[in-house]
mmCIF file of C-alpha atoms in Angstrom:
data_model
loop_
_atom_site.group_PDB
_atom_site.id
_atom_site.type_symbol
_atom_site.label_atom_id
_atom_site.label_comp_id
_atom_site.label_asym_id
_atom_site.label_seq_id
_atom_site.Cartn_x
_atom_site.Cartn_y
_atom_site.Cartn_z
ATOM 1 C CA UNK A 29 3.818 2.360 -22.348
ATOM 2 C CA UNK A 30 1.199 1.402 -19.887
ATOM 3 C CA UNK A 31 1.567 -1.750 -17.638
ATOM 4 C CA UNK A 32 -1.321 -4.702 -18.393
ATOM 5 C CA UNK A 33 -3.419 -6.118 -15.591
ATOM 6 C CA UNK A 34 -1.206 -8.732 -15.586
ATOM 7 C CA UNK A 35 1.884 -7.361 -15.234
ATOM 8 C CA UNK A 36 0.474 -5.100 -11.825
ATOM 9 C CA UNK A 37 -1.588 -8.718 -10.719
ATOM 10 C CA UNK A 38 1.175 -9.682 -7.338
ATOM 11 C CA UNK A 39 3.013 -6.315 -8.201
ATOM 12 C CA UNK A 40 5.063 -6.185 -4.825
ATOM 13 C CA UNK A 41 7.680 -3.396 -4.057
ATOM 14 C CA UNK A 42 9.904 -2.024 -1.384
ATOM 15 C CA UNK A 43 12.091 0.815 -1.450
ATOM 16 C CA UNK A 44 14.048 2.459 0.733
ATOM 17 C CA UNK A 45 15.463 5.652 0.243
ATOM 18 C CA UNK A 46 18.820 7.554 2.270
ATOM 19 C CA UNK A 47 16.235 9.635 4.269
ATOM 20 C CA UNK A 48 15.984 6.462 6.151
ATOM 21 C CA UNK A 49 11.973 6.318 4.652
ATOM 22 C CA UNK A 50 10.789 3.765 2.919
ATOM 23 C CA UNK A 51 7.402 2.594 -0.024
ATOM 24 C CA UNK A 52 5.857 -0.353 -0.441
ATOM 25 C CA UNK A 53 2.931 -1.272 -2.481
ATOM 26 C CA UNK A 54 0.947 -3.663 -3.457
ATOM 27 C CA UNK A 55 -1.129 -4.322 -6.471
ATOM 28 C CA UNK A 56 -3.260 -8.497 -6.309
ATOM 29 C CA UNK A 57 -6.642 -8.958 -8.091
ATOM 30 C CA UNK A 58 -9.102 -10.921 -5.706
ATOM 31 C CA UNK A 59 -12.702 -11.629 -5.481
ATOM 32 C CA UNK A 60 -13.158 -11.447 -2.238
ATOM 33 C CA UNK A 61 -16.224 -9.749 -2.089
ATOM 34 C CA UNK A 62 -14.701 -7.532 0.156
ATOM 35 C CA UNK A 63 -13.566 -5.925 -2.454
ATOM 36 C CA UNK A 64 -16.208 -4.766 -5.625
ATOM 37 C CA UNK A 65 -13.694 -3.058 -7.841
ATOM 38 C CA UNK A 66 -11.902 -7.219 -8.483
ATOM 39 C CA UNK A 67 -8.872 -5.816 -6.966
ATOM 40 C CA UNK A 68 -6.314 -5.306 -3.758
ATOM 41 C CA UNK A 69 -4.152 -3.149 -2.952
ATOM 42 C CA UNK A 70 -1.526 -1.436 -0.669
ATOM 43 C CA UNK A 71 0.160 1.713 0.252
ATOM 44 C CA UNK A 72 2.542 2.062 2.852
ATOM 45 C CA UNK A 73 4.918 5.517 3.431
ATOM 46 C CA UNK A 74 7.320 4.920 6.632
ATOM 47 C CA UNK A 75 10.008 5.300 8.231
ATOM 48 C CA UNK A 76 12.323 2.751 9.231
ATOM 49 C CA UNK A 77 13.135 4.033 12.567
ATOM 50 C CA UNK A 78 9.649 4.425 14.087
ATOM 51 C CA UNK A 79 10.435 8.557 15.670
ATOM 52 C CA UNK A 80 7.843 11.379 16.843
ATOM 53 C CA UNK A 81 7.090 12.462 13.007
ATOM 54 C CA UNK A 82 5.509 8.150 12.983
ATOM 55 C CA UNK A 83 3.539 5.981 14.383
ATOM 56 C CA UNK A 84 4.995 3.388 16.794
ATOM 57 C CA UNK A 85 5.713 0.983 13.732
ATOM 58 C CA UNK A 86 6.975 3.482 11.501
ATOM 59 C CA UNK A 87 4.141 4.788 10.066
ATOM 60 C CA UNK A 88 4.309 8.232 8.131
ATOM 61 C CA UNK A 89 1.129 7.747 5.901
ATOM 62 C CA UNK A 90 -0.475 4.281 5.148
ATOM 63 C CA UNK A 91 -3.543 4.176 2.214
ATOM 64 C CA UNK A 92 -5.506 0.873 1.232
ATOM 65 C CA UNK A 93 -8.703 -0.391 -0.125
ATOM 66 C CA UNK A 94 -10.138 -3.200 3.090
ATOM 67 C CA UNK A 95 -13.339 -0.772 3.433
ATOM 68 C CA UNK A 96 -13.726 -0.307 -0.131
ATOM 69 C CA UNK A 97 -17.382 -0.373 0.199
ATOM 70 C CA UNK A 98 -17.190 2.538 2.157
ATOM 71 C CA UNK A 99 -14.225 4.867 1.913
ATOM 72 C CA UNK A 100 -11.252 3.068 2.578
ATOM 73 C CA UNK A 101 -8.494 4.496 5.916
ATOM 74 C CA UNK A 102 -6.010 5.980 5.821
#
């Protein structure tokens, strides 16, 4: 069964893996004009400890739609 919009609104999850990586996902409805789709979302993939393969905060890859009317950023 597919999740409904109500299921997704307010979804917030972080999963830590044995290799020390973490995935965080957040999804929220919004009326903010900065999000024409009506949704604000973020995806973060990183490491619990920063290293040579990460940014200073442990980020390996991050994506969100905070600039939805252009491209967003990675």
